[in-house]
Short mmCIF file of C-alpha atoms in Angstrom, two decimals:
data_model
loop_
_atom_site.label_atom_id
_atom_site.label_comp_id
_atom_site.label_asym_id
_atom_site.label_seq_id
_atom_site.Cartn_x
_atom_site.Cartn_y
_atom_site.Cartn_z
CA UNK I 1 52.72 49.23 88.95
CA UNK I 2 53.61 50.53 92.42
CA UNK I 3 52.80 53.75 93.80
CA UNK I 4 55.02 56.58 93.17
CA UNK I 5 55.64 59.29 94.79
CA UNK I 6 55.54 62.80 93.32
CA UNK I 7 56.97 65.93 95.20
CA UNK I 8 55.24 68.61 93.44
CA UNK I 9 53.67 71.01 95.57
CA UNK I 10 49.71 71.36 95.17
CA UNK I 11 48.82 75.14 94.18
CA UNK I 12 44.63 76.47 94.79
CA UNK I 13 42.64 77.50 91.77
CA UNK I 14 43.23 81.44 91.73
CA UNK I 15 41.57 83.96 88.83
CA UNK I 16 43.73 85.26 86.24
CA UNK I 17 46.01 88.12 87.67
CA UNK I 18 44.40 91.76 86.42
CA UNK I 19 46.62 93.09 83.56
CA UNK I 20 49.37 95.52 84.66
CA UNK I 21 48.69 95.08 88.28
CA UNK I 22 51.48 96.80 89.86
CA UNK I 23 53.00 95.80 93.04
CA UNK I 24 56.15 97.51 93.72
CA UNK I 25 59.01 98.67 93.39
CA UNK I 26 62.34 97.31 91.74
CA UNK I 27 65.31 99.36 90.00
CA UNK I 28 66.69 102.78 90.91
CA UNK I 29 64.74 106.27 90.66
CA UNK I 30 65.52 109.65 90.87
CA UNK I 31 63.83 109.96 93.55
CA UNK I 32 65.92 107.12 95.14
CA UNK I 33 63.12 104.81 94.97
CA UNK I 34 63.10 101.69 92.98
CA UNK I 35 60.98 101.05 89.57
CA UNK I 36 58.84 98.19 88.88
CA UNK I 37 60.28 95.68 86.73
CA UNK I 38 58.02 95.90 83.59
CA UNK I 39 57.09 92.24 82.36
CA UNK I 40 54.80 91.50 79.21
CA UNK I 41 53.66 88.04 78.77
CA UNK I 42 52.75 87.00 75.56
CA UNK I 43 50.28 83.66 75.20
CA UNK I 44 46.83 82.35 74.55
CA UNK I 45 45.32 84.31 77.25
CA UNK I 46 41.64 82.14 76.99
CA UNK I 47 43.28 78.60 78.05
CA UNK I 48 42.80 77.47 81.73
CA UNK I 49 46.54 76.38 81.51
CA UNK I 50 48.02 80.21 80.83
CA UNK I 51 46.13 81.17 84.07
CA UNK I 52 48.00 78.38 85.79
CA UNK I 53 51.31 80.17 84.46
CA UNK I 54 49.93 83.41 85.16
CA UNK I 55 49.40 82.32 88.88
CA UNK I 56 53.13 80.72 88.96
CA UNK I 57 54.27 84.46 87.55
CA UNK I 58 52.07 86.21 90.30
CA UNK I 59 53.38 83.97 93.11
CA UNK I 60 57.22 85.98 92.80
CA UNK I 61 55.28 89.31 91.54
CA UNK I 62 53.65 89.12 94.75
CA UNK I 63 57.31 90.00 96.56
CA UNK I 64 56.69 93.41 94.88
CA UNK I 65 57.81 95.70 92.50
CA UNK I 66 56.48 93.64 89.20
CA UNK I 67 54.00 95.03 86.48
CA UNK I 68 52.72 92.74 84.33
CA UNK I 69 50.87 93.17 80.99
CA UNK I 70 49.35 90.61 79.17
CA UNK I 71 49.15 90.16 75.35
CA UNK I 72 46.40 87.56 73.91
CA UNK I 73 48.16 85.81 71.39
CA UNK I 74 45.34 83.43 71.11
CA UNK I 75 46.57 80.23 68.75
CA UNK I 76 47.98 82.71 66.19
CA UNK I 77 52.02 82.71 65.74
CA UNK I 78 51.98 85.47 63.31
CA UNK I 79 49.69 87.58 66.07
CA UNK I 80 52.26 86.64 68.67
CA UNK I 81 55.33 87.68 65.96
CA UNK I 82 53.64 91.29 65.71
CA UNK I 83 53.17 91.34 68.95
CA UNK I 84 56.52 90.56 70.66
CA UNK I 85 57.52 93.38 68.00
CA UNK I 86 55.36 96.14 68.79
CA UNK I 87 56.35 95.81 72.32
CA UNK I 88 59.72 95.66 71.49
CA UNK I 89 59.68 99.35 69.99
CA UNK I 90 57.40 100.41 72.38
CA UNK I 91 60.46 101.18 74.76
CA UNK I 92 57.30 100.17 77.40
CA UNK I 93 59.33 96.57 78.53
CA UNK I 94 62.16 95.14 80.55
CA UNK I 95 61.43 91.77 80.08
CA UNK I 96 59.34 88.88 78.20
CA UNK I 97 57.70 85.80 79.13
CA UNK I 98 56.80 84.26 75.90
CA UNK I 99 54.89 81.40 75.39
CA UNK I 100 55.83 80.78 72.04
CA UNK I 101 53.45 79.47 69.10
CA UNK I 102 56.29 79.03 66.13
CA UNK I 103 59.48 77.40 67.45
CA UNK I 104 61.01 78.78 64.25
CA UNK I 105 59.18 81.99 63.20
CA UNK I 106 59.52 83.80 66.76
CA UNK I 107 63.38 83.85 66.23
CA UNK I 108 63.95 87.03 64.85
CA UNK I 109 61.01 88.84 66.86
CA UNK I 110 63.15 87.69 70.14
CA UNK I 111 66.81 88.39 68.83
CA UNK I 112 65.27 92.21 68.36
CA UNK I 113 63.83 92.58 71.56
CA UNK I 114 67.41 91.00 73.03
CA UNK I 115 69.49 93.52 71.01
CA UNK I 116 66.76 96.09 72.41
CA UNK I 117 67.85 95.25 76.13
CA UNK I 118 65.09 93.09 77.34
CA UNK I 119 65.52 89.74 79.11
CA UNK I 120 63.70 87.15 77.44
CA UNK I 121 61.92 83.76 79.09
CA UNK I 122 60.25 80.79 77.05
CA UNK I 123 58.21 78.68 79.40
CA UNK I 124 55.84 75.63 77.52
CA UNK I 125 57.55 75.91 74.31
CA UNK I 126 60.71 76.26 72.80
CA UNK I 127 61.95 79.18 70.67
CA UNK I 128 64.70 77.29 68.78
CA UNK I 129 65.17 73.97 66.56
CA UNK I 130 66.66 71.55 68.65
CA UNK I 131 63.53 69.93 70.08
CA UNK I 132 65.42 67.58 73.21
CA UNK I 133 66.78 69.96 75.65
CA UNK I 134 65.72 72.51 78.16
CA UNK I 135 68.11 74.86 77.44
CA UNK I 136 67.43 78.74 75.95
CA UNK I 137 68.61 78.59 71.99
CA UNK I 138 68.82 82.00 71.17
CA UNK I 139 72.10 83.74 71.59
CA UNK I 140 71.40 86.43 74.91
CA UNK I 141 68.35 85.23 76.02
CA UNK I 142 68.05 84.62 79.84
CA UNK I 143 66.27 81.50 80.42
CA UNK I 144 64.34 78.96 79.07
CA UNK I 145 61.65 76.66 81.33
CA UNK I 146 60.34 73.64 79.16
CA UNK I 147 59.88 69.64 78.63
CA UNK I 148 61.42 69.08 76.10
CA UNK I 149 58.71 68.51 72.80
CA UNK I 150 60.48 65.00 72.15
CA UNK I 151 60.10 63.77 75.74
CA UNK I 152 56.34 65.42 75.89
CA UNK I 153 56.17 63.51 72.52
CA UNK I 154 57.44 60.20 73.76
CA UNK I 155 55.44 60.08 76.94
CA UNK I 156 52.47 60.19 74.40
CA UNK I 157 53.41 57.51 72.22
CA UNK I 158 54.20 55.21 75.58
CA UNK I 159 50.87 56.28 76.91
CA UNK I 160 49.42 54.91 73.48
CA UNK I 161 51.46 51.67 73.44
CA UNK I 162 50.42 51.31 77.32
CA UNK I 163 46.70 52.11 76.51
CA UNK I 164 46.73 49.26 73.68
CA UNK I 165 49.16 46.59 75.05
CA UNK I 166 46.06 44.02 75.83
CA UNK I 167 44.20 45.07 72.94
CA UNK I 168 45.18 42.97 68.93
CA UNK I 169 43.75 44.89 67.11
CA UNK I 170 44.07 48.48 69.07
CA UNK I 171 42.33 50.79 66.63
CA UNK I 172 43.66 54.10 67.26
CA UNK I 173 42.37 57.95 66.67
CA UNK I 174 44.27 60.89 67.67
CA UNK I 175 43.08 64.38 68.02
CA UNK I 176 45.60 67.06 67.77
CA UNK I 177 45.48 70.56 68.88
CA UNK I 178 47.47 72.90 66.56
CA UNK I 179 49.52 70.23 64.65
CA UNK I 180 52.77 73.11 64.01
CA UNK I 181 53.06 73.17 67.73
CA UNK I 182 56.44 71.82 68.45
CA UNK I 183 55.35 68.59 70.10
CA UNK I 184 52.65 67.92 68.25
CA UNK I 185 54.98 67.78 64.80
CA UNK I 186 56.98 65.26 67.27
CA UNK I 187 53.25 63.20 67.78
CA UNK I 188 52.64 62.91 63.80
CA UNK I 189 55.94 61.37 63.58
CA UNK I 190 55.65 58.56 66.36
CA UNK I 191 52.30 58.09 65.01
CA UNK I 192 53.20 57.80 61.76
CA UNK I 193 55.71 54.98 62.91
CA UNK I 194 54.28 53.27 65.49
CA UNK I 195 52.88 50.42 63.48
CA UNK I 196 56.64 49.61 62.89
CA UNK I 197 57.63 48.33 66.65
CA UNK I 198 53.89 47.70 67.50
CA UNK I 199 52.05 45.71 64.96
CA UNK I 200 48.57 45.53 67.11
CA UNK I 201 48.44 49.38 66.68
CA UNK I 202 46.00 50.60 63.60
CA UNK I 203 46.16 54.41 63.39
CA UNK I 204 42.57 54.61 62.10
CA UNK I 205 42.02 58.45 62.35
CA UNK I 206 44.17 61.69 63.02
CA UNK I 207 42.48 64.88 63.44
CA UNK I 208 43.52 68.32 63.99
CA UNK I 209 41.82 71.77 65.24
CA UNK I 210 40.54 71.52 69.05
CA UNK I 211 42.79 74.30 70.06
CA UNK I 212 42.86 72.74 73.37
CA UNK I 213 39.13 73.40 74.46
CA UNK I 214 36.68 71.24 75.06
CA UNK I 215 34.02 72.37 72.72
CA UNK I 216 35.87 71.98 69.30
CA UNK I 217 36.78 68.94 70.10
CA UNK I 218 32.76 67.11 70.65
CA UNK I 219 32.08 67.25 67.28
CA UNK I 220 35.83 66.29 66.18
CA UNK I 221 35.05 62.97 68.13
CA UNK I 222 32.17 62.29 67.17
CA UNK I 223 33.33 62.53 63.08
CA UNK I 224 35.85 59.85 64.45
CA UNK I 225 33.64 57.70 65.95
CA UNK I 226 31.37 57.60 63.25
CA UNK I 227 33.65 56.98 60.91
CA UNK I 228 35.76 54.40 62.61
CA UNK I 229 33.31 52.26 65.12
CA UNK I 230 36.18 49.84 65.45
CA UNK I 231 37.70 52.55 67.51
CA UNK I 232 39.37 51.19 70.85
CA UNK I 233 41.78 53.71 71.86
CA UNK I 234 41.08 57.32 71.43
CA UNK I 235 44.21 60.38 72.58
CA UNK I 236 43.92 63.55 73.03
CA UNK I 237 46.59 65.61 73.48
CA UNK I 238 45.22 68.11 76.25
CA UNK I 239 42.69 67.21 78.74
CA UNK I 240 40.67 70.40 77.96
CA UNK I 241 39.83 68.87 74.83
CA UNK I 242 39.52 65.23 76.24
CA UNK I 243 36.69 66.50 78.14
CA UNK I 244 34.86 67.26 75.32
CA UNK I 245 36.04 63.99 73.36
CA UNK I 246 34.83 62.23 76.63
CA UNK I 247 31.18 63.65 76.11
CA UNK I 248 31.40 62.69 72.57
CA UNK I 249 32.12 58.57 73.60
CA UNK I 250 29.33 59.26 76.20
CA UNK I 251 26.83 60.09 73.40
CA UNK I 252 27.85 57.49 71.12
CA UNK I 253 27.38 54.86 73.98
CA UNK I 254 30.65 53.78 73.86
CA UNK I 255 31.63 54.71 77.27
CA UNK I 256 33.72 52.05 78.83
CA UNK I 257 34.40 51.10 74.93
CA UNK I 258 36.95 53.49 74.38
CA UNK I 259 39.89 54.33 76.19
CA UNK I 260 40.96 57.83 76.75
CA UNK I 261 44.29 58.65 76.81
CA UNK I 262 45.35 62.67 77.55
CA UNK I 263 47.56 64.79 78.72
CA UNK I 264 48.11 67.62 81.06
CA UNK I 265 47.99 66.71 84.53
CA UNK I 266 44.96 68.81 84.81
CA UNK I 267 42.81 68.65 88.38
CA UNK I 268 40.09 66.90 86.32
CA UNK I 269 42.06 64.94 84.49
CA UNK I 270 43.18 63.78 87.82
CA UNK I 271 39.78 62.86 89.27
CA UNK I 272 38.82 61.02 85.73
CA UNK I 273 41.86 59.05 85.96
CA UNK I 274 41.07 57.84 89.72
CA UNK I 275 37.31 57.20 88.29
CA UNK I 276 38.43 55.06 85.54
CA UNK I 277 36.70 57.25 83.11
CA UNK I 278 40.20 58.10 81.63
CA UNK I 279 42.36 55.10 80.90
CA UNK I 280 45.82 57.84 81.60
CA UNK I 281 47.27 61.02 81.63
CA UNK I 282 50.26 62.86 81.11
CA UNK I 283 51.75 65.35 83.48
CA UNK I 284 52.56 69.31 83.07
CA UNK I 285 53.59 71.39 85.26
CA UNK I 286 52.17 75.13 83.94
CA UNK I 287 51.86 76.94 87.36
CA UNK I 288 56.21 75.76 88.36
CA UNK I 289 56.94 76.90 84.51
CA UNK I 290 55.31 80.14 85.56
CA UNK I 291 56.87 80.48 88.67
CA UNK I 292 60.36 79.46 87.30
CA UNK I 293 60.45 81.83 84.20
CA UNK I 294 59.59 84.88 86.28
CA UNK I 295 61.98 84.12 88.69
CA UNK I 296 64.38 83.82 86.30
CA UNK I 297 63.67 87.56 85.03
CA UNK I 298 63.89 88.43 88.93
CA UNK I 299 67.48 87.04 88.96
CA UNK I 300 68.73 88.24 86.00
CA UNK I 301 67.41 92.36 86.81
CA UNK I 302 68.01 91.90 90.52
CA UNK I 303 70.02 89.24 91.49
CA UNK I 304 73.07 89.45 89.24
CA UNK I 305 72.16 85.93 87.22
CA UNK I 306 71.92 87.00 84.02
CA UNK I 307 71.69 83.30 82.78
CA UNK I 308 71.14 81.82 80.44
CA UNK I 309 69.04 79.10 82.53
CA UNK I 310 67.56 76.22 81.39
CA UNK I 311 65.06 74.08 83.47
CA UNK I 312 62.68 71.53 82.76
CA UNK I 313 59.69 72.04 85.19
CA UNK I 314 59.50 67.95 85.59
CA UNK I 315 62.25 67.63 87.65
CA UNK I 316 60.27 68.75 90.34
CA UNK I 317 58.47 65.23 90.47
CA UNK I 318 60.04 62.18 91.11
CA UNK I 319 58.30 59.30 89.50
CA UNK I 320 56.74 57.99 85.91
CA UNK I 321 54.94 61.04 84.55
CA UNK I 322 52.26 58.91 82.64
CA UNK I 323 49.50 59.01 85.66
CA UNK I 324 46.96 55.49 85.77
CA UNK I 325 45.09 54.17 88.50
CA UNK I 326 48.07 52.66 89.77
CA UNK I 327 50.17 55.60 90.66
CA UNK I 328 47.94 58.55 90.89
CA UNK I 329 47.17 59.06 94.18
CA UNK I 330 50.20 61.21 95.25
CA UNK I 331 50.26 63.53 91.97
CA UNK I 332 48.96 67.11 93.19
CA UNK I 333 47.21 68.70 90.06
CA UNK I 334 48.45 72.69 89.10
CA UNK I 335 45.56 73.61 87.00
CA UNK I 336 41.73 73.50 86.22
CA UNK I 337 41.88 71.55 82.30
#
């Protein structure tokens, strides 16, 4: 494969912006000066790729006259439900940035706070059931910036297929994050059909539960590798938790045995890649979904565009998202997996 070239702009590690920081001013005062637009961003605040959204979000709060308050949803959709309620009533917000954990559940949590007045992002995830488009779902809400869970999906499965395409038999484990995340439901299925079009391909183990850190997911490896020692092909689907999986093979001595495939787009992820530690990897884009979403909240209080906006944060790149060797070198990582 050729190299491609990938426009993304390259953004420096920064630390977590400090909760509430205000830093301005924005709509009209009686004193004549303008108030801060009052943004609460619900997510799983522990995960190096919120504080590359964070960072995206701090890049337009930056112009001024943004507070933003953050709400640790952790991994836990009914946390995030009560949540995105409480600060609904609170009368305390203008706007949301959700990163939502149900697709489903969230619904009536973010029709409330829409009928309450506040402008409501999704960035990651969707809030909705159609899982292929880009586009907000939810009747008022101002803007939505995602990949779409069945293109995320399919990149995965083709980064399988790729991964096993020299190898009869390719025995096959997966390690899933939290399997009710939208794209991950969309994973089980290809999985669960990929034998179908690709007869070398032996799902031999799917696990769940890393969360998307590296820790949880050593020992989740390891039960795989012990189980299946066959095992050929092993995907992750974050690189957090592919760098624990990766210490795992290491252990075993399997490295160079077992091909990692993962997903991300992750700075490290990027240098195992160009190693050949990491057979591929899959790109996000967490600090442009940041930046997007809050400028979308920007437009719609200041701007006059109230949306609704839909964009999908890869069409900033130009070129195959699944990263190898072969096309690599011009990707310019977002985030520390």
């Amino acid at each position: 494969m050729g190299r491609v070239t990938y426009r993304s702009r390259r953004f420096g590690v920064a630390a977590l912006a400090i909760a509430g920081l205000l830093l301005g001013a924005c709509g009209s005062s009686s004193s004549g000066q303008q108030s801060a637009i009052r943004v609460a961003f619900f997510a799983p605040i522990a995960n190096t790729y919120v504080a590359a959204t964070l960072k995206g979000m701090n890049e337009v709060s930056a112009s001024g006259g943004i507070k933003i308050t953050q709400f640790d949803t952790g991994f836990d959709a009914t946390k995030e439900f009560s949540q995105i309620q409480d600060a609904t009533t609170s009368g305390k917000f203008d706007a949301f940035l959700i990163i939502p954990l149900d697709a489903v559940a969230l619904i009536p949590a973010v029709q409330a706070a829409i009928k309450a007045g506040i402008k409501v992002v999704n960035t990651d995830l969707i809030i909705g059931t159609d899982n292929t488009t880009s586009k907000p779902q939810i009747q008022g809400e101002t803007g939505s910036v995602i990949n779409p869970p069945a293109n995320r999906a399919k990149n995965v499965i083709q980064a399988i297929v790729n991964a096993c395409q020299d190898l009869n038999p390719c025995n096959l484990g997966f390690m899933a994050g939290v399997p009710t995340i939208d794209f991950e439901v969309l994973i089980k299925k290809g999985l669960d059909n990929i034998s179908t079009d690709h007869s070398n391909i032996k799902v031999k183990a799917y696990q769940t539960g890393h969360g998307y850190l590296a820790a949880p997911a050593i020992p989740i490896a390891q039960n795989i590798l012990q189980a299946h020692p066959d095992l050929n092909v092993l995907a992750v689907s974050s690189d957090q938790a592919t760098l624990g999986a990766e210490q795992a093979v290491n252990a075993a001595g399997r490295t160079g045995k077992v091909r990692l495939v993962s997903s991300g787009g992750s700075c490290p992820a990027i240098a195992k890649v160009q190693s050949g530690a990491w057979f591929s990897d899959i790109i996000d884009l967490p600090e442009t979904e940041g930046k997007l979403g809050m400028q979308m909240i920007v437009d719609a209080m200041r701007n006059g565009k109230p949306g609704p906006t839909g964009l999908n944060p890869l069409d900033s790149i130009k070129g195959n998202p699944i990263l190898t060797k072969d096309n690599i070198a011009d990707f310019k990582c977002q985030w520390e997996g």
